[in-house]
Tab-separated table of C-alpha atoms in Angstrom:
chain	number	residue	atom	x	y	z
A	1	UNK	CA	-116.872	76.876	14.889
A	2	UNK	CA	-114.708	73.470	15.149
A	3	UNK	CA	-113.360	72.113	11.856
A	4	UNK	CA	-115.556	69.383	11.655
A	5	UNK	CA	-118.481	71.964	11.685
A	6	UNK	CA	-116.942	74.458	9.366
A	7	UNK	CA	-116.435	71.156	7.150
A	8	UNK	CA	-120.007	70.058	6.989
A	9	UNK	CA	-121.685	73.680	7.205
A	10	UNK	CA	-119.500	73.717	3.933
A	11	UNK	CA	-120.906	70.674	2.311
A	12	UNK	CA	-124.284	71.130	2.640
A	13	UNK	CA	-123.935	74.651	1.730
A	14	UNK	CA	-122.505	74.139	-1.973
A	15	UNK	CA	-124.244	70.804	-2.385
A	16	UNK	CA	-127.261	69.358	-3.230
A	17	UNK	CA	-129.485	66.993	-1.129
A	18	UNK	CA	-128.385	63.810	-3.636
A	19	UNK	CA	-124.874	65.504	-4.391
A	20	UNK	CA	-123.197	64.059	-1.175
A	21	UNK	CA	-122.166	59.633	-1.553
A	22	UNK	CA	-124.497	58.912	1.217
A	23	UNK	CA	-128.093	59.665	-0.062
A	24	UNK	CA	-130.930	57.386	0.294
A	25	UNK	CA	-134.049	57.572	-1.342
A	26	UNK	CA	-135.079	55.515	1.142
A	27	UNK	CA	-133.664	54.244	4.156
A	28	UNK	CA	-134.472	50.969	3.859
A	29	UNK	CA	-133.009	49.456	6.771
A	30	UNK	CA	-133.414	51.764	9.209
A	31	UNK	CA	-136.695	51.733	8.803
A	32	UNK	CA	-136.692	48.134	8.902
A	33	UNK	CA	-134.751	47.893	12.213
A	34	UNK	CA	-136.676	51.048	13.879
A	35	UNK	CA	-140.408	49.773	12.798
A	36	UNK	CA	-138.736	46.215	14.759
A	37	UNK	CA	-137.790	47.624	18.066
A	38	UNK	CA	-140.545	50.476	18.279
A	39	UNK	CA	-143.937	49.377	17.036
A	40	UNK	CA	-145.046	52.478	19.614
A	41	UNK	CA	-145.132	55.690	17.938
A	42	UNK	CA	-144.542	57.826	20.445
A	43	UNK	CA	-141.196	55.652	21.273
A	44	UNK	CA	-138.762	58.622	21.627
A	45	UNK	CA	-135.910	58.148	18.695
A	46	UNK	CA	-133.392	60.649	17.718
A	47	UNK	CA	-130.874	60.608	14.419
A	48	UNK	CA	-127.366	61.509	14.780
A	49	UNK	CA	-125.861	63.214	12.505
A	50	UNK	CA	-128.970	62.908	10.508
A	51	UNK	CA	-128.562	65.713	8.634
A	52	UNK	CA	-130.723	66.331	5.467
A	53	UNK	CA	-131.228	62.228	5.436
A	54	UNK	CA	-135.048	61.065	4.369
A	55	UNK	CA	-135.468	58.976	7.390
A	56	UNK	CA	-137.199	61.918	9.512
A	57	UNK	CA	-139.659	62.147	6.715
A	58	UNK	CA	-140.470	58.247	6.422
A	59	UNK	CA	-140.734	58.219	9.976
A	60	UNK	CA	-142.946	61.520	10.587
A	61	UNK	CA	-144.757	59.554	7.360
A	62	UNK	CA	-145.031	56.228	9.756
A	63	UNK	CA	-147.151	58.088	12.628
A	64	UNK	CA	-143.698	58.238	14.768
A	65	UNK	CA	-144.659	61.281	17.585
A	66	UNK	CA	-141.405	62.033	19.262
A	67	UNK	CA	-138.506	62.364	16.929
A	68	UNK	CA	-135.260	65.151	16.991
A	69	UNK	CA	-132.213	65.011	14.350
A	70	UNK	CA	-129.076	66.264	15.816
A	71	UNK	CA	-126.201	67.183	13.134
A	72	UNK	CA	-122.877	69.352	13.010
A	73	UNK	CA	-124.544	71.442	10.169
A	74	UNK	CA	-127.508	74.009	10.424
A	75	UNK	CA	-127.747	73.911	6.447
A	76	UNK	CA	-128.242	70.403	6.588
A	77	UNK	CA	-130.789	70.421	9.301
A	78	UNK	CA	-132.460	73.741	6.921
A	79	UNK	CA	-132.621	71.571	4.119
A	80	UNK	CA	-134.042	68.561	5.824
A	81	UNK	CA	-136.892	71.140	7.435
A	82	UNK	CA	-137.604	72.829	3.971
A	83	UNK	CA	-138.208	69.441	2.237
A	84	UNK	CA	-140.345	68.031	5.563
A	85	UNK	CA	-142.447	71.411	5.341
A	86	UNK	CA	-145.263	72.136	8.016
A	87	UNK	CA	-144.376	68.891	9.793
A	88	UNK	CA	-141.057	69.933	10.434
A	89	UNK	CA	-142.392	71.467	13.908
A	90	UNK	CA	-143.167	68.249	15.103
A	91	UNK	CA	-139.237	67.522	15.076
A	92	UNK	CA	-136.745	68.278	17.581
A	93	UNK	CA	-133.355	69.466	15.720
A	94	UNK	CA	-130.830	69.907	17.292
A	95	UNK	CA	-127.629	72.118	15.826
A	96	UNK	CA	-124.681	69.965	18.029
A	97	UNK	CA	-121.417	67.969	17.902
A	98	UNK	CA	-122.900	64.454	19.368
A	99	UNK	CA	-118.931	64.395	21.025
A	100	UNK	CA	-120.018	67.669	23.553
A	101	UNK	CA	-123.746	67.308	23.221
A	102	UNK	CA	-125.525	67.689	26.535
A	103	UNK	CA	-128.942	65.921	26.119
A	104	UNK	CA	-131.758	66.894	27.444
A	105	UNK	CA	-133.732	64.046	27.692
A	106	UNK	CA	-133.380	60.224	27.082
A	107	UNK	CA	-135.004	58.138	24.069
A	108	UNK	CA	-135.934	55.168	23.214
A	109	UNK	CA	-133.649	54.356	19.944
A	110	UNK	CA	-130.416	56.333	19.012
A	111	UNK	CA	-129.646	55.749	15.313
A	112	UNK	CA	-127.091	57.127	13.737
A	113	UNK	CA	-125.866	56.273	9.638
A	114	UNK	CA	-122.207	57.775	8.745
A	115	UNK	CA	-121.563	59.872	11.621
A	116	UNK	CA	-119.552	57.421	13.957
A	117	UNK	CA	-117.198	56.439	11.541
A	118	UNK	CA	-115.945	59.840	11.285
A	119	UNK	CA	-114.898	60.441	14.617
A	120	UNK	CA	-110.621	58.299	14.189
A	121	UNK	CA	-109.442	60.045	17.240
A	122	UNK	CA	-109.955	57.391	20.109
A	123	UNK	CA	-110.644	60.267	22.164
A	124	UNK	CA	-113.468	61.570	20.480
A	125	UNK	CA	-115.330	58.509	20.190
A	126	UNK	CA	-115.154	58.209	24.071
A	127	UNK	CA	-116.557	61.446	24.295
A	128	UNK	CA	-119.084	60.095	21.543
A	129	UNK	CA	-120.379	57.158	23.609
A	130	UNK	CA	-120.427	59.033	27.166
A	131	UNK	CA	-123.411	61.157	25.039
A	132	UNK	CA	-125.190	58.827	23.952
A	133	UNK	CA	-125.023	56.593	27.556
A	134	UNK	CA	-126.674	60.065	28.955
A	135	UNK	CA	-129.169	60.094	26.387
A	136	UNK	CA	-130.319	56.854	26.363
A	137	UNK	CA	-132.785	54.903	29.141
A	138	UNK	CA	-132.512	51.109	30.131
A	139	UNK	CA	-133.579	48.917	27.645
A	140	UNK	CA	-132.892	51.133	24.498
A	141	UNK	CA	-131.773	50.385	21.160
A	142	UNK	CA	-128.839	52.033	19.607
A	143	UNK	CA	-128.346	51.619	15.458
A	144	UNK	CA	-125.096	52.540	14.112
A	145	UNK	CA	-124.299	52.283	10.738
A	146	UNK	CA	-121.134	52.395	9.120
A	147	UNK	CA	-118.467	51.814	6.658
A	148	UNK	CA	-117.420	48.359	6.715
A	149	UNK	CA	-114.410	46.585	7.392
A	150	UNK	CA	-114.058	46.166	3.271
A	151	UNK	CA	-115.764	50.013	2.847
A	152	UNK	CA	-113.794	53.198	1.785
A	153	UNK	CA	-111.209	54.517	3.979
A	154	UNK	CA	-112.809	57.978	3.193
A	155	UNK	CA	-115.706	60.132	2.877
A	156	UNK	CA	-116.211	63.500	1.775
A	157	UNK	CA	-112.623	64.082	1.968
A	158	UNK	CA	-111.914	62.895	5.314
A	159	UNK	CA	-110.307	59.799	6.626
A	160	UNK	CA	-112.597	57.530	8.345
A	161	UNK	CA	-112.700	54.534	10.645
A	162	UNK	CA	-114.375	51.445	9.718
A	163	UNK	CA	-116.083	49.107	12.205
A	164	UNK	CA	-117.946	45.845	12.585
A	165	UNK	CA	-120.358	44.782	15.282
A	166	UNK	CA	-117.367	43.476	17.375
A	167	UNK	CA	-115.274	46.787	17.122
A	168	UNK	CA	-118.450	49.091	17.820
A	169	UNK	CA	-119.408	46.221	20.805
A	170	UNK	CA	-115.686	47.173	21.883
A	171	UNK	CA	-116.281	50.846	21.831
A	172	UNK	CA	-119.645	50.810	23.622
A	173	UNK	CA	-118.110	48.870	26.883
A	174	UNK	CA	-119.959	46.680	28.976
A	175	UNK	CA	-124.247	47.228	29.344
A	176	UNK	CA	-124.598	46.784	25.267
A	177	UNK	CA	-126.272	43.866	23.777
A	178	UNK	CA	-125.394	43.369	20.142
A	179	UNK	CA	-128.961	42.073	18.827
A	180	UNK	CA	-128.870	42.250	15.098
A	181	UNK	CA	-126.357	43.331	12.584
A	182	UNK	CA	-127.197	43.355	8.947
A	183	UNK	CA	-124.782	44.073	5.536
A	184	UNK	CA	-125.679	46.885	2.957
A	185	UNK	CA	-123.733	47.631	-0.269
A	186	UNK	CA	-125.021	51.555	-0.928
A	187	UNK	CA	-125.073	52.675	-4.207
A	188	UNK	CA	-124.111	55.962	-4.689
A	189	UNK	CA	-125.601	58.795	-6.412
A	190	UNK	CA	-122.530	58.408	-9.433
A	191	UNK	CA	-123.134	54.395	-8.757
A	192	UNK	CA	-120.081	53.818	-6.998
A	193	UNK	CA	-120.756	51.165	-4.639
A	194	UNK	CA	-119.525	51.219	-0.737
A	195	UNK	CA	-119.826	48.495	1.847
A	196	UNK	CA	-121.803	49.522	4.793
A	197	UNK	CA	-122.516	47.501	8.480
A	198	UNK	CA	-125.807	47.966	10.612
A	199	UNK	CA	-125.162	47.062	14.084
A	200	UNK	CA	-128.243	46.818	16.890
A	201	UNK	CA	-127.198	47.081	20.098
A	202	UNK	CA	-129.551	46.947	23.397
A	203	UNK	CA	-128.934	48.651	26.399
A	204	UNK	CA	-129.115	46.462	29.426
A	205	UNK	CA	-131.493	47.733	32.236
């Protein structure tokens, strides 16, 4: 296993669903921005990085047909399953590094909350967007959320690299539309708060 997936299998092995700074209840605005660009539910939408996150279950929950979760971390992706129950098996997930992923498929909105900013080696987030340009058709939406500018400069013990819509625009190269980009300050389980960026970029046909 890489380090990054011996780090996560770690995390979600020896903690708790709401024991990790990024837990939602409910994920507000990704539900807001999804329900926006894919009032068809059997639009084809994956989460990256995902892991045990609630948005599988409030999409599942909206009528949304086609969905897969791809994280670093089989526990994670266990936990998220054992809390979805018998719906589970209408989910794809997928146990993969989105930096050596090969899809299988294309969809219709890549959204991804806290994985991005993870990946400070320049080379990795290359590797990153080459993915998701595979795995995504003409006309797509891609969500990425992540630590803004003003956010932590670490998470779960790691360094991470913050972005705004202009350095994620830069990362994504030409063919990206930025569309919509939105502010969040997440609370924290322990109430620590953390300043968080939703960019909405469109992929030009």
């Amino acid at each position: 296993m890489s380090d990054r997936t011996t780090h996560w299998q770690n995390v979600y092995a020896t903690k708790g669903e709401a024991e990790v700074s990024w837990f939602q209840d409910s994920p507000t605005i990704s539900l807001e921005m999804i329900r926006t660009v894919s009032p068809n539910r059997d639009a084809a939408i994956i989460d990256v990085g995902g892991g045990a996150s609630r948005l599988v279950d409030a999409l599942l929950q909206d009528g949304y047909r086609d969905l897969a979760v791809l994280d670093l971390s089989a526990n994670a992706l266990d936990a998220a399953k054992k809390r979805v129950g018998a719906a589970a098996s209408r989910v794809d997930w997928i146990v993969a590094d989105a930096t050596t992923w090969r899809p299988a498929k294309t969809y219709d909105v890549w959204h991804d909350r806290a994985a991005f900013h993870f990946l400070t080696d320049p080379r990795n987030r290359a590797a990153y967007v080459e993915r998701l340009r595979t795995a995504i058709a003409p006309g797509a939406h891609i969500i990425i959320a992540t630590f803004a500018p003003d956010g932590p400069e670490k998470c779960s013990g790691l360094p991470v690299q913050r972005h705004d819509s202009a350095s994620l625009a830069a990362e994504l190269g030409p063919g990206f539309e930025l569309v919509e980009t939105r502010s969040e300050t997440h609370q924290t389980p322990w109430h620590s708060m953390q300043a968080f960026q939703f960019s909405r970029f469109r992929r030009r046909s």
